[in-house]
PDB file of C-alpha atoms in Angstrom:
ATOM      1  CA  UNK A   1       0.000   0.000   0.000  1.00 62.00           C
ATOM      2  CA  UNK A   2       1.285   3.430  -0.963  1.00 78.00           C
ATOM      3  CA  UNK A   3       1.446   5.853   1.929  1.00 87.00           C
ATOM      4  CA  UNK A   4       1.088   9.605   1.738  1.00 90.00           C
ATOM      5  CA  UNK A   5       4.035  11.709   0.609  1.00 91.00           C
ATOM      6  CA  UNK A   6       6.280  13.256   3.272  1.00 93.00           C
ATOM      7  CA  UNK A   7       5.399  16.677   1.826  1.00 94.00           C
ATOM      8  CA  UNK A   8       1.729  16.257   2.704  1.00 94.00           C
ATOM      9  CA  UNK A   9       2.640  14.869   6.102  1.00 94.00           C
ATOM     10  CA  UNK A  10       4.721  17.947   6.951  1.00 94.00           C
ATOM     11  CA  UNK A  11       2.440  20.573   5.401  1.00 95.00           C
ATOM     12  CA  UNK A  12      -0.811  19.104   6.730  1.00 94.00           C
ATOM     13  CA  UNK A  13       0.770  18.859  10.185  1.00 94.00           C
ATOM     14  CA  UNK A  14       1.731  22.546  10.053  1.00 94.00           C
ATOM     15  CA  UNK A  15      -1.744  23.431   8.758  1.00 94.00           C
ATOM     16  CA  UNK A  16      -3.546  21.513  11.519  1.00 93.00           C
ATOM     17  CA  UNK A  17      -1.226  22.921  14.200  1.00 91.00           C
ATOM     18  CA  UNK A  18      -2.006  26.516  13.147  1.00 89.00           C
ATOM     19  CA  UNK A  19      -5.781  26.085  13.169  1.00 88.00           C
ATOM     20  CA  UNK A  20      -7.468  27.584  16.182  1.00 73.00           C
ATOM     21  CA  UNK A  21      -9.763  25.468  18.338  1.00 74.00           C
ATOM     22  CA  UNK A  22     -11.200  28.699  19.766  1.00 77.00           C
ATOM     23  CA  UNK A  23     -14.646  29.218  18.235  1.00 73.00           C
ATOM     24  CA  UNK A  24     -14.296  32.980  18.016  1.00 79.00           C
ATOM     25  CA  UNK A  25     -11.007  32.761  16.091  1.00 88.00           C
ATOM     26  CA  UNK A  26     -11.724  29.665  14.011  1.00 90.00           C
ATOM     27  CA  UNK A  27     -12.918  31.440  10.868  1.00 92.00           C
ATOM     28  CA  UNK A  28     -10.000  33.884  10.909  1.00 93.00           C
ATOM     29  CA  UNK A  29      -7.612  30.996  11.525  1.00 93.00           C
ATOM     30  CA  UNK A  30      -8.983  29.094   8.519  1.00 95.00           C
ATOM     31  CA  UNK A  31      -8.728  32.172   6.305  1.00 94.00           C
ATOM     32  CA  UNK A  32      -5.165  32.859   7.443  1.00 94.00           C
ATOM     33  CA  UNK A  33      -4.201  29.304   6.480  1.00 94.00           C
ATOM     34  CA  UNK A  34      -6.238  29.236   3.232  1.00 93.00           C
ATOM     35  CA  UNK A  35      -3.151  28.851   1.047  1.00 93.00           C
ATOM     36  CA  UNK A  36      -2.789  25.252   2.195  1.00 94.00           C
ATOM     37  CA  UNK A  37      -5.918  24.348   0.224  1.00 94.00           C
ATOM     38  CA  UNK A  38      -4.070  25.373  -2.930  1.00 91.00           C
ATOM     39  CA  UNK A  39      -0.607  23.921  -2.264  1.00 93.00           C
ATOM     40  CA  UNK A  40      -1.714  20.550  -0.909  1.00 94.00           C
ATOM     41  CA  UNK A  41      -3.242  18.396  -3.629  1.00 93.00           C
ATOM     42  CA  UNK A  42      -4.741  14.925  -3.466  1.00 93.00           C
ATOM     43  CA  UNK A  43      -1.862  13.401  -5.452  1.00 93.00           C
ATOM     44  CA  UNK A  44       0.308  13.667  -2.333  1.00 92.00           C
ATOM     45  CA  UNK A  45      -2.052  11.488  -0.282  1.00 95.00           C
ATOM     46  CA  UNK A  46      -2.280   7.726  -0.188  1.00 95.00           C
ATOM     47  CA  UNK A  47      -5.059   6.239  -2.286  1.00 92.00           C
ATOM     48  CA  UNK A  48      -7.135   5.706   0.847  1.00 91.00           C
ATOM     49  CA  UNK A  49      -6.899   9.356   1.950  1.00 95.00           C
ATOM     50  CA  UNK A  50      -6.847  11.262  -1.348  1.00 95.00           C
ATOM     51  CA  UNK A  51     -10.637  11.313  -1.777  1.00 95.00           C
ATOM     52  CA  UNK A  52     -11.051  12.614   1.762  1.00 96.00           C
ATOM     53  CA  UNK A  53      -8.792  15.590   0.955  1.00 97.00           C
ATOM     54  CA  UNK A  54     -10.581  16.125  -2.371  1.00 96.00           C
ATOM     55  CA  UNK A  55     -13.913  16.319  -0.530  1.00 97.00           C
ATOM     56  CA  UNK A  56     -12.532  18.857   1.953  1.00 97.00           C
ATOM     57  CA  UNK A  57     -10.935  20.976  -0.800  1.00 95.00           C
ATOM     58  CA  UNK A  58     -14.096  20.884  -2.920  1.00 95.00           C
ATOM     59  CA  UNK A  59     -16.255  21.924   0.036  1.00 95.00           C
ATOM     60  CA  UNK A  60     -14.024  24.877   0.894  1.00 96.00           C
ATOM     61  CA  UNK A  61     -14.143  26.226  -2.689  1.00 95.00           C
ATOM     62  CA  UNK A  62     -17.843  25.675  -3.374  1.00 95.00           C
ATOM     63  CA  UNK A  63     -18.870  29.353  -3.396  1.00 94.00           C
ATOM     64  CA  UNK A  64     -16.268  30.262  -6.008  1.00 92.00           C
ATOM     65  CA  UNK A  65     -14.369  33.540  -6.053  1.00 92.00           C
ATOM     66  CA  UNK A  66     -16.004  36.765  -4.926  1.00 93.00           C
ATOM     67  CA  UNK A  67     -16.108  39.464  -7.593  1.00 89.00           C
ATOM     68  CA  UNK A  68     -16.911  43.150  -7.599  1.00 89.00           C
ATOM     69  CA  UNK A  69     -19.331  44.971  -9.930  1.00 91.00           C
ATOM     70  CA  UNK A  70     -16.760  44.982 -12.735  1.00 90.00           C
ATOM     71  CA  UNK A  71     -16.164  41.241 -12.415  1.00 87.00           C
ATOM     72  CA  UNK A  72     -12.747  41.572 -10.798  1.00 90.00           C
ATOM     73  CA  UNK A  73     -11.893  38.916  -8.229  1.00 89.00           C
ATOM     74  CA  UNK A  74     -11.726  40.461  -4.769  1.00 87.00           C
ATOM     75  CA  UNK A  75     -11.522  37.199  -2.785  1.00 89.00           C
ATOM     76  CA  UNK A  76     -10.453  33.762  -3.953  1.00 91.00           C
ATOM     77  CA  UNK A  77     -12.829  30.801  -3.737  1.00 94.00           C
ATOM     78  CA  UNK A  78     -11.447  29.552  -0.413  1.00 95.00           C
ATOM     79  CA  UNK A  79     -11.654  32.907   1.387  1.00 94.00           C
ATOM     80  CA  UNK A  80     -15.096  33.631  -0.085  1.00 95.00           C
ATOM     81  CA  UNK A  81     -16.438  30.225   0.950  1.00 96.00           C
ATOM     82  CA  UNK A  82     -15.006  30.423   4.473  1.00 95.00           C
ATOM     83  CA  UNK A  83     -16.514  33.921   4.860  1.00 94.00           C
ATOM     84  CA  UNK A  84     -19.930  32.402   4.148  1.00 94.00           C
ATOM     85  CA  UNK A  85     -19.533  29.524   6.610  1.00 95.00           C
ATOM     86  CA  UNK A  86     -21.168  29.430  10.031  1.00 94.00           C
ATOM     87  CA  UNK A  87     -19.132  28.838  13.180  1.00 92.00           C
ATOM     88  CA  UNK A  88     -20.476  25.276  13.247  1.00 93.00           C
ATOM     89  CA  UNK A  89     -19.357  24.672   9.655  1.00 95.00           C
ATOM     90  CA  UNK A  90     -15.918  26.095  10.459  1.00 94.00           C
ATOM     91  CA  UNK A  91     -15.633  23.832  13.492  1.00 94.00           C
ATOM     92  CA  UNK A  92     -16.589  20.799  11.397  1.00 95.00           C
ATOM     93  CA  UNK A  93     -14.017  21.756   8.747  1.00 96.00           C
ATOM     94  CA  UNK A  94     -11.276  22.078  11.370  1.00 95.00           C
ATOM     95  CA  UNK A  95     -12.280  18.690  12.788  1.00 95.00           C
ATOM     96  CA  UNK A  96     -12.096  17.087   9.330  1.00 96.00           C
ATOM     97  CA  UNK A  97      -8.642  18.581   8.652  1.00 96.00           C
ATOM     98  CA  UNK A  98      -7.367  17.513  12.065  1.00 95.00           C
ATOM     99  CA  UNK A  99      -8.793  14.019  11.628  1.00 96.00           C
ATOM    100  CA  UNK A 100      -7.164  13.668   8.217  1.00 97.00           C
ATOM    101  CA  UNK A 101      -3.843  14.863   9.609  1.00 96.00           C
ATOM    102  CA  UNK A 102      -4.008  12.164  12.289  1.00 96.00           C
ATOM    103  CA  UNK A 103      -4.671   9.513   9.628  1.00 96.00           C
ATOM    104  CA  UNK A 104      -1.650  10.697   7.644  1.00 96.00           C
ATOM    105  CA  UNK A 105       0.418  10.656  10.843  1.00 95.00           C
ATOM    106  CA  UNK A 106      -0.579   7.025  11.437  1.00 94.00           C
ATOM    107  CA  UNK A 107       0.804   6.117   8.016  1.00 92.00           C
ATOM    108  CA  UNK A 108       4.219   7.332   9.182  1.00 88.00           C
ATOM    109  CA  UNK A 109       4.145   5.767  12.656  1.00 87.00           C
TER     110      UNK A 109
END
């Protein structure tokens, strides 16, 4: 069985570590770490975990980019989607990321 790439292990660990468990700061924490959704791709995960990451990444980009009246992008899809999420949705997203990080960790233990 192919395990996840060391790159995803390191980057997902950093990502999960930086996410706030504090409800009031969770949304800001997710937005501050939004770049991870673009640099971590499913190809770095084991076959068993790649679809889980794809589901998370798809969910966090579902709203698409935010544009102004002239059609210029003023917020990327991740930031725009997170802005629209409730505190409960943010908490669930953090839990999913943390859970996935633990599964990747187990592959290296």
